[in-house]
Amino acid sequence: MDRDKFLDIGCANPLVYEELYDKWRRDPQSVEASWRSYFNSLDQQPSQSTSPPPILEKEVSVVFQPRKEAAAGPPDVRVYNLIQAYRQFGHLMANVNPIALHPPQEPRELQLETYGLSKQDLSRPFPTFGLLKEPMAPLLKIINDLKSIYCNKIGVEYIETHSLELESWLQRQIEPTHFKAPLTIEQKQMILQQLNKSELLESFLHTKYVGQKRFSIEGGETLIPMLSSLLDTAANFGAEEFVIGMAHRGRLNVLSNIMNKSYVDIFTEFDESYIPESIEGSGDVKYHKGYNAEVETASKKKVKIDLSPNPSHLEAVDPVVEGMVRAKQTILNDEESHKKVVPILIHGDAAIAGQGVVYETLQMYKLEGYSTGGTIHIVINNQIGFTTLPKDSRSTLYDTDIAKGFSCPVFHVNAEDPDGCVYVTNLAVEMRQKFHCDVFIDLCCYRKYGHNESDEPAFTQPIEYQLIRKKKPIRDLYRDELIQQGVLEKYMAEALETEFKNALNVALKSIKTFETKEPKEEKEPVHKFNGKPTGVAKEEIEEVATRFCTIPEGFHIHPKLEHFVIEHLAMVQEPKPIDWGMAETLAYATLLIEGTPVRISGQDSCRGTFSHRHAVWMDQIQEKTYFPLKHLSETQARFDIYNSPLSEYAVLGFEYGYSTSYPESLVIWEAQFGDFSNGAQVVIDQFVSPSEQKWGQRSGLVMFLPHGYEGQGPEHSSARIERYLSLCGHDNMQVVNPTTPAQFFHLLRRQMVEKILKPLIVFTPKGLLRHPACVSNLNEFVQGSFKEILDDPKDPKNIKKVVLCSGRIYYDLDAMRTKNNAKDLAIVRIEELYPLHTEQLKEILEKYEGYKECIWVQEEPSNMGAWEYMRPLLREILPKGKEARYIGRHRSASTAVGSHALHKKESAAIMHELFQPYELRIPENQSGIKS
Ligand SMILES: Cc1ncc(C[n+]2csc(CCOP(=O)(O)OP(=O)(O)O)c2C)c(N)n1
């Protein structure tokens, strides 16, 4: 088989194939298995061959050669290398920057000399290697064609996507057409209409609401026809829904001109007296709010669009959008084909280059548990971030260079070429629907005003802004071009503008006015949950346990795991005390049987960091997985559990987004240790805790945060209870520190049975997972519900001291009490810290009438844990004049000491302080406490 043959079957790199083919002929074992079968099939039936497998770079030598080698070899090969170089580096010479001061220089990669060619060669004929229709052409023609394709107003980076199929497909789209948009007259008129709308809306707001922040899109208004075309093309390729994540820039324009939010509503929000009606809470500024709409595309298809609300924190919305999309795909059964729901992320150039969460989000894009089948990224590359220039904000050539790390194709396009922008958008969408990759469009534009409209950009960029101020709006340029091309009559263009301006004026007259009202007094919530029973019939518990403890026939289970499974089944069959892991699995199993889907993700969550979960079993011979919770019944709900990438920020954002779009599902994110959850602090602070109050966006997300002072040092002890408590208010979430397996079981079930759409923060145990005292009886699972406060189970009498605590320290305190025979001491556990059930606590305290002292005991330092949160609350709860005493670690900058010995001393000191009036006896081996 020769090179022409490879050209015939559409191979983009015939030399590469030829080389591999030769290798295979000489020794079939010298090439990859996929290539062996491909060449076999080619030899047998060349005309019916399927697409070739991807080429791994290490396999071949004739990909683009570094400079020295590029100049070696016969002239044909060198010309081939030059053609490949244009495909790979042509973007470096593309004219994509509308405010460039100089035309781009020819890079070394595209110079004749690099390939050992010279001007004399320009008139000589060379093979065109499939670039042109004619097999041979003068070098000059080859180069001119390459320039016209790759160095015009669109630059493209698509070589090295590691998908030869994608590369060949794109090449077939762009090379024969010279990368020119095949747009109809109607499409061009539509583009103008959208440019009209986007630019005129901004200039209208500019004159009517002088100096008000709106983060104008001007300079990049081509975004609007691009988005409109994106929806249309995607719908034609099977998309039904879109979720958009975007920051401030251009958001109002997207709301009105893409999502059809009425101009009246938009203007109303500019009114100084505007107070939102629909959101109970405190709302947010207009360029952060979300919106839902159903719109009709140009091809008259109805599509849904969800614009996610977002905080100021740039790019934080990215993983949230991906999670929302994945949830919608799950609901629509679109997880395999990924065609129906499409994520769109719109970035700023400084933000995409600077924010690490972009990387974390991209890292998830092909992972089984997180993939959404490809995202369309559009960067509004106005070449500035507030006042900072690209040279100071990134080390890479392009703002989009992160795409290279993930082998994603990138289009760089000049915003002053609306046809080109729309064309690449359509290509990007088609690619996403066909190849399920992320695709980036770098919309090279400028920013007409300062960072916001009242900002003076010339303070910092005087020359750039001299240039920008002289620029004609893109709309005017395009309109004049269409008139010149005869696509549009001048009078029609003017009529369209007048019509649109009139519509804006009419809308302005209809805006609502608001009387300034006193802000509503925000009350702390009274306790909300109504204590619905969450127990499950004994027979059902036995039934599900039998199912998830059944080892399938022929499955080679690890012997230790087999023992674990047998032990767990015995807990319900005999019954024996039930431990934490079993309680957790029972909660999931019973919910699944009742029809509630469960999704869990976190680092090493399938097995469980502390080996307590074992939600996945691995066949020890075949390395096949088995998920026992997927085998409960034919009619059970779906159970998904994933080991996440090593990220907190993006993964928590993803699960948060998922939970908002799939409220019927129990969605759990687990930190490896609670300490690491602060890697996701932006998601916690900006989404999990305030989203309902700011945006009316509700989530029932559950966060598992392993917490406990067990001598493992400063980074494996504290999930920062105090931080979560400081975020509580306005009944926004539940912060819970449960201490028994049954409590945990009821808590998880309560979340779904009571349909609580409030985030649930759970401090989960580590050492307690195997603590002999931390067990519950089967009966406790059959009856009852979660108890916010656990009174002393020993029902002590004649109490002198009431000890209040939360979490695992209870077990140390109880053991010490027994050892010291401290009968006049009651231990009360606050299981739910927020919302605090103050009435229940009061009642319990009243029961211990006559007690002398109330003491808060905790293992955390005094500035951490729950003490500083509880202290003022206890002042209100305790009888007048009574103040709770604190016993715990001293105020500290670091969460915990590094030395295990020191940890034990500190723990002993806590016990000593509480128990010193008794004849002090400290039990051996009791969580590090020794006399
Ligand atoms: C995480 C984060 N850090 C800082 C800021 C403050 N800030 C707001 S806009 C902005 C510049 C953004 O530049 P770019 O991404 O290029 O978008 P543009 O405003 O130019 O559209 C900065 C630094 C922020 N909003 N979010």
PDB file of N, CA and C in Angstrom, residues 626-677:
ATOM      1  N   TYR A 626     -17.508  -5.325  41.932  1.00  0.00           N
ATOM      2  CA  TYR A 626     -18.880  -5.684  42.282  1.00  0.00           C
ATOM      3  C   TYR A 626     -19.352  -4.668  43.324  1.00  0.00           C
ATOM      4  N   PHE A 627     -20.467  -4.036  43.022  1.00  0.00           N
ATOM      5  CA  PHE A 627     -21.019  -3.041  43.945  1.00  0.00           C
ATOM      6  C   PHE A 627     -22.261  -3.645  44.604  1.00  0.00           C
ATOM      7  N   PRO A 628     -22.125  -4.140  45.827  1.00  0.00           N
ATOM      8  CA  PRO A 628     -23.260  -4.857  46.424  1.00  0.00           C
ATOM      9  C   PRO A 628     -24.541  -4.018  46.478  1.00  0.00           C
ATOM     10  N   LEU A 629     -24.394  -2.703  46.637  1.00  0.00           N
ATOM     11  CA  LEU A 629     -25.610  -1.886  46.756  1.00  0.00           C
ATOM     12  C   LEU A 629     -26.331  -1.680  45.418  1.00  0.00           C
ATOM     13  N   LYS A 630     -25.744  -2.202  44.357  1.00  0.00           N
ATOM     14  CA  LYS A 630     -26.441  -2.137  43.067  1.00  0.00           C
ATOM     15  C   LYS A 630     -27.249  -3.408  42.837  1.00  0.00           C
ATOM     16  N   HIS A 631     -27.199  -4.329  43.807  1.00  0.00           N
ATOM     17  CA  HIS A 631     -27.851  -5.630  43.605  1.00  0.00           C
ATOM     18  C   HIS A 631     -28.871  -5.909  44.698  1.00  0.00           C
ATOM     19  N   LEU A 632     -29.677  -4.923  44.987  1.00  0.00           N
ATOM     20  CA  LEU A 632     -30.669  -5.105  46.055  1.00  0.00           C
ATOM     21  C   LEU A 632     -31.983  -5.648  45.509  1.00  0.00           C
ATOM     22  N   SER A 633     -32.453  -5.040  44.444  1.00  0.00           N
ATOM     23  CA  SER A 633     -33.703  -5.525  43.835  1.00  0.00           C
ATOM     24  C   SER A 633     -33.795  -4.989  42.417  1.00  0.00           C
ATOM     25  N   GLU A 634     -34.695  -5.565  41.675  1.00  0.00           N
ATOM     26  CA  GLU A 634     -34.887  -5.143  40.275  1.00  0.00           C
ATOM     27  C   GLU A 634     -35.367  -3.696  40.206  1.00  0.00           C
ATOM     28  N   THR A 635     -36.144  -3.323  41.222  1.00  0.00           N
ATOM     29  CA  THR A 635     -36.812  -2.012  41.147  1.00  0.00           C
ATOM     30  C   THR A 635     -36.111  -0.928  41.962  1.00  0.00           C
ATOM     31  N   GLN A 636     -34.994  -1.250  42.544  1.00  0.00           N
ATOM     32  CA  GLN A 636     -34.304  -0.258  43.390  1.00  0.00           C
ATOM     33  C   GLN A 636     -33.876   0.967  42.574  1.00  0.00           C
ATOM     34  N   ALA A 637     -33.599   2.054  43.284  1.00  0.00           N
ATOM     35  CA  ALA A 637     -33.085   3.253  42.605  1.00  0.00           C
ATOM     36  C   ALA A 637     -31.593   3.064  42.318  1.00  0.00           C
ATOM     37  N   ARG A 638     -31.028   3.950  41.498  1.00  0.00           N
ATOM     38  CA  ARG A 638     -29.624   3.781  41.121  1.00  0.00           C
ATOM     39  C   ARG A 638     -28.678   4.190  42.240  1.00  0.00           C
ATOM     40  N   PHE A 639     -27.610   3.445  42.334  1.00  0.00           N
ATOM     41  CA  PHE A 639     -26.578   3.730  43.327  1.00  0.00           C
ATOM     42  C   PHE A 639     -25.280   4.014  42.580  1.00  0.00           C
ATOM     43  N   ASP A 640     -24.740   5.188  42.798  1.00  0.00           N
ATOM     44  CA  ASP A 640     -23.475   5.557  42.148  1.00  0.00           C
ATOM     45  C   ASP A 640     -22.469   5.941  43.213  1.00  0.00           C
ATOM     46  N   ILE A 641     -21.310   5.362  43.112  1.00  0.00           N
ATOM     47  CA  ILE A 641     -20.236   5.777  44.030  1.00  0.00           C
ATOM     48  C   ILE A 641     -18.946   5.867  43.222  1.00  0.00           C
ATOM     49  N   TYR A 642     -18.204   6.934  43.437  1.00  0.00           N
ATOM     50  CA  TYR A 642     -16.995   7.160  42.642  1.00  0.00           C
ATOM     51  C   TYR A 642     -15.838   7.610  43.522  1.00  0.00           C
ATOM     52  N   ASN A 643     -14.682   7.070  43.229  1.00  0.00           N
ATOM     53  CA  ASN A 643     -13.464   7.648  43.787  1.00  0.00           C
ATOM     54  C   ASN A 643     -13.202   8.919  42.992  1.00  0.00           C
ATOM     55  N   SER A 644     -13.048  10.024  43.672  1.00  0.00           N
ATOM     56  CA  SER A 644     -12.903  11.290  42.933  1.00  0.00           C
ATOM     57  C   SER A 644     -11.442  11.561  42.614  1.00  0.00           C
ATOM     58  N   PRO A 645     -11.188  12.482  41.689  1.00  0.00           N
ATOM     59  CA  PRO A 645      -9.791  12.933  41.540  1.00  0.00           C
ATOM     60  C   PRO A 645      -9.369  13.661  42.816  1.00  0.00           C
ATOM     61  N   LEU A 646      -8.084  13.880  42.928  1.00  0.00           N
ATOM     62  CA  LEU A 646      -7.579  14.481  44.168  1.00  0.00           C
ATOM     63  C   LEU A 646      -7.820  15.991  44.165  1.00  0.00           C
ATOM     64  N   SER A 647      -9.067  16.333  44.270  1.00  0.00           N
ATOM     65  CA  SER A 647      -9.471  17.741  44.259  1.00  0.00           C
ATOM     66  C   SER A 647     -10.592  17.904  45.272  1.00  0.00           C
ATOM     67  N   GLU A 648     -10.593  19.027  45.957  1.00  0.00           N
ATOM     68  CA  GLU A 648     -11.731  19.322  46.835  1.00  0.00           C
ATOM     69  C   GLU A 648     -12.634  20.374  46.185  1.00  0.00           C
ATOM     70  N   TYR A 649     -12.000  21.441  45.682  1.00  0.00           N
ATOM     71  CA  TYR A 649     -12.741  22.594  45.159  1.00  0.00           C
ATOM     72  C   TYR A 649     -13.699  22.151  44.045  1.00  0.00           C
ATOM     73  N   ALA A 650     -13.133  21.556  42.996  1.00  0.00           N
ATOM     74  CA  ALA A 650     -13.984  21.228  41.850  1.00  0.00           C
ATOM     75  C   ALA A 650     -14.951  20.092  42.170  1.00  0.00           C
ATOM     76  N   VAL A 651     -14.487  19.116  42.935  1.00  0.00           N
ATOM     77  CA  VAL A 651     -15.368  17.967  43.174  1.00  0.00           C
ATOM     78  C   VAL A 651     -16.540  18.385  44.059  1.00  0.00           C
ATOM     79  N   LEU A 652     -16.264  19.177  45.079  1.00  0.00           N
ATOM     80  CA  LEU A 652     -17.388  19.633  45.908  1.00  0.00           C
ATOM     81  C   LEU A 652     -18.328  20.514  45.077  1.00  0.00           C
ATOM     82  N   GLY A 653     -17.738  21.388  44.246  1.00  0.00           N
ATOM     83  CA  GLY A 653     -18.575  22.238  43.375  1.00  0.00           C
ATOM     84  C   GLY A 653     -19.455  21.384  42.475  1.00  0.00           C
ATOM     85  N   PHE A 654     -18.878  20.332  41.944  1.00  0.00           N
ATOM     86  CA  PHE A 654     -19.615  19.428  41.054  1.00  0.00           C
ATOM     87  C   PHE A 654     -20.787  18.795  41.803  1.00  0.00           C
ATOM     88  N   GLU A 655     -20.496  18.261  42.993  1.00  0.00           N
ATOM     89  CA  GLU A 655     -21.563  17.574  43.727  1.00  0.00           C
ATOM     90  C   GLU A 655     -22.631  18.569  44.183  1.00  0.00           C
ATOM     91  N   TYR A 656     -22.191  19.770  44.510  1.00  0.00           N
ATOM     92  CA  TYR A 656     -23.173  20.794  44.868  1.00  0.00           C
ATOM     93  C   TYR A 656     -24.103  21.046  43.669  1.00  0.00           C
ATOM     94  N   GLY A 657     -23.505  21.251  42.506  1.00  0.00           N
ATOM     95  CA  GLY A 657     -24.311  21.506  41.300  1.00  0.00           C
ATOM     96  C   GLY A 657     -25.242  20.341  41.018  1.00  0.00           C
ATOM     97  N   TYR A 658     -24.717  19.138  41.176  1.00  0.00           N
ATOM     98  CA  TYR A 658     -25.524  17.934  40.938  1.00  0.00           C
ATOM     99  C   TYR A 658     -26.732  17.939  41.874  1.00  0.00           C
ATOM    100  N   SER A 659     -26.464  18.269  43.135  1.00  0.00           N
ATOM    101  CA  SER A 659     -27.554  18.218  44.126  1.00  0.00           C
ATOM    102  C   SER A 659     -28.646  19.240  43.810  1.00  0.00           C
ATOM    103  N   THR A 660     -28.274  20.380  43.243  1.00  0.00           N
ATOM    104  CA  THR A 660     -29.304  21.383  42.955  1.00  0.00           C
ATOM    105  C   THR A 660     -30.197  20.945  41.791  1.00  0.00           C
ATOM    106  N   SER A 661     -29.625  20.174  40.875  1.00  0.00           N
ATOM    107  CA  SER A 661     -30.423  19.774  39.713  1.00  0.00           C
ATOM    108  C   SER A 661     -31.095  18.420  39.903  1.00  0.00           C
ATOM    109  N   TYR A 662     -30.773  17.727  40.984  1.00  0.00           N
ATOM    110  CA  TYR A 662     -31.400  16.421  41.205  1.00  0.00           C
ATOM    111  C   TYR A 662     -31.793  16.313  42.682  1.00  0.00           C
ATOM    112  N   PRO A 663     -32.774  17.117  43.098  1.00  0.00           N
ATOM    113  CA  PRO A 663     -33.101  17.157  44.527  1.00  0.00           C
ATOM    114  C   PRO A 663     -33.663  15.845  45.064  1.00  0.00           C
ATOM    115  N   GLU A 664     -34.119  14.976  44.176  1.00  0.00           N
ATOM    116  CA  GLU A 664     -34.703  13.706  44.659  1.00  0.00           C
ATOM    117  C   GLU A 664     -33.611  12.705  45.023  1.00  0.00           C
ATOM    118  N   SER A 665     -32.375  13.041  44.748  1.00  0.00           N
ATOM    119  CA  SER A 665     -31.282  12.095  44.977  1.00  0.00           C
ATOM    120  C   SER A 665     -30.510  12.476  46.243  1.00  0.00           C
ATOM    121  N   LEU A 666     -30.050  11.457  46.984  1.00  0.00           N
ATOM    122  CA  LEU A 666     -29.152  11.729  48.114  1.00  0.00           C
ATOM    123  C   LEU A 666     -27.754  11.900  47.527  1.00  0.00           C
ATOM    124  N   VAL A 667     -27.201  13.098  47.654  1.00  0.00           N
ATOM    125  CA  VAL A 667     -25.893  13.381  47.046  1.00  0.00           C
ATOM    126  C   VAL A 667     -24.895  13.662  48.168  1.00  0.00           C
ATOM    127  N   ILE A 668     -23.842  12.881  48.190  1.00  0.00           N
ATOM    128  CA  ILE A 668     -22.882  12.994  49.296  1.00  0.00           C
ATOM    129  C   ILE A 668     -21.484  13.273  48.749  1.00  0.00           C
ATOM    130  N   TRP A 669     -20.844  14.273  49.308  1.00  0.00           N
ATOM    131  CA  TRP A 669     -19.415  14.467  49.037  1.00  0.00           C
ATOM    132  C   TRP A 669     -18.664  14.160  50.327  1.00  0.00           C
ATOM    133  N   GLU A 670     -17.604  13.412  50.197  1.00  0.00           N
ATOM    134  CA  GLU A 670     -16.834  13.030  51.376  1.00  0.00           C
ATOM    135  C   GLU A 670     -15.413  13.560  51.270  1.00  0.00           C
ATOM    136  N   ALA A 671     -14.983  14.261  52.299  1.00  0.00           N
ATOM    137  CA  ALA A 671     -13.571  14.675  52.352  1.00  0.00           C
ATOM    138  C   ALA A 671     -12.752  13.496  52.856  1.00  0.00           C
ATOM    139  N   GLN A 672     -11.518  13.391  52.399  1.00  0.00           N
ATOM    140  CA  GLN A 672     -10.705  12.266  52.873  1.00  0.00           C
ATOM    141  C   GLN A 672     -10.524  12.395  54.393  1.00  0.00           C
ATOM    142  N   PHE A 673     -10.096  13.548  54.811  1.00  0.00           N
ATOM    143  CA  PHE A 673     -10.159  13.961  56.217  1.00  0.00           C
ATOM    144  C   PHE A 673     -10.842  15.323  56.161  1.00  0.00           C
ATOM    145  N   GLY A 674     -11.629  15.636  57.191  1.00  0.00           N
ATOM    146  CA  GLY A 674     -12.361  16.915  57.177  1.00  0.00           C
ATOM    147  C   GLY A 674     -11.445  18.106  56.998  1.00  0.00           C
ATOM    148  N   ASP A 675     -10.198  17.948  57.437  1.00  0.00           N
ATOM    149  CA  ASP A 675      -9.224  19.048  57.339  1.00  0.00           C
ATOM    150  C   ASP A 675      -9.090  19.572  55.914  1.00  0.00           C
ATOM    151  N   PHE A 676      -9.250  18.668  54.934  1.00  0.00           N
ATOM    152  CA  PHE A 676      -8.992  19.070  53.547  1.00  0.00           C
ATOM    153  C   PHE A 676     -10.168  19.803  52.915  1.00  0.00           C
ATOM    154  N   SER A 677     -11.265  19.849  53.610  1.00  0.00           N
ATOM    155  CA  SER A 677     -12.435  20.486  52.982  1.00  0.00           C
ATOM    156  C   SER A 677     -12.192  21.975  52.757  1.00  0.00           C
TER     157      SER A 677
END
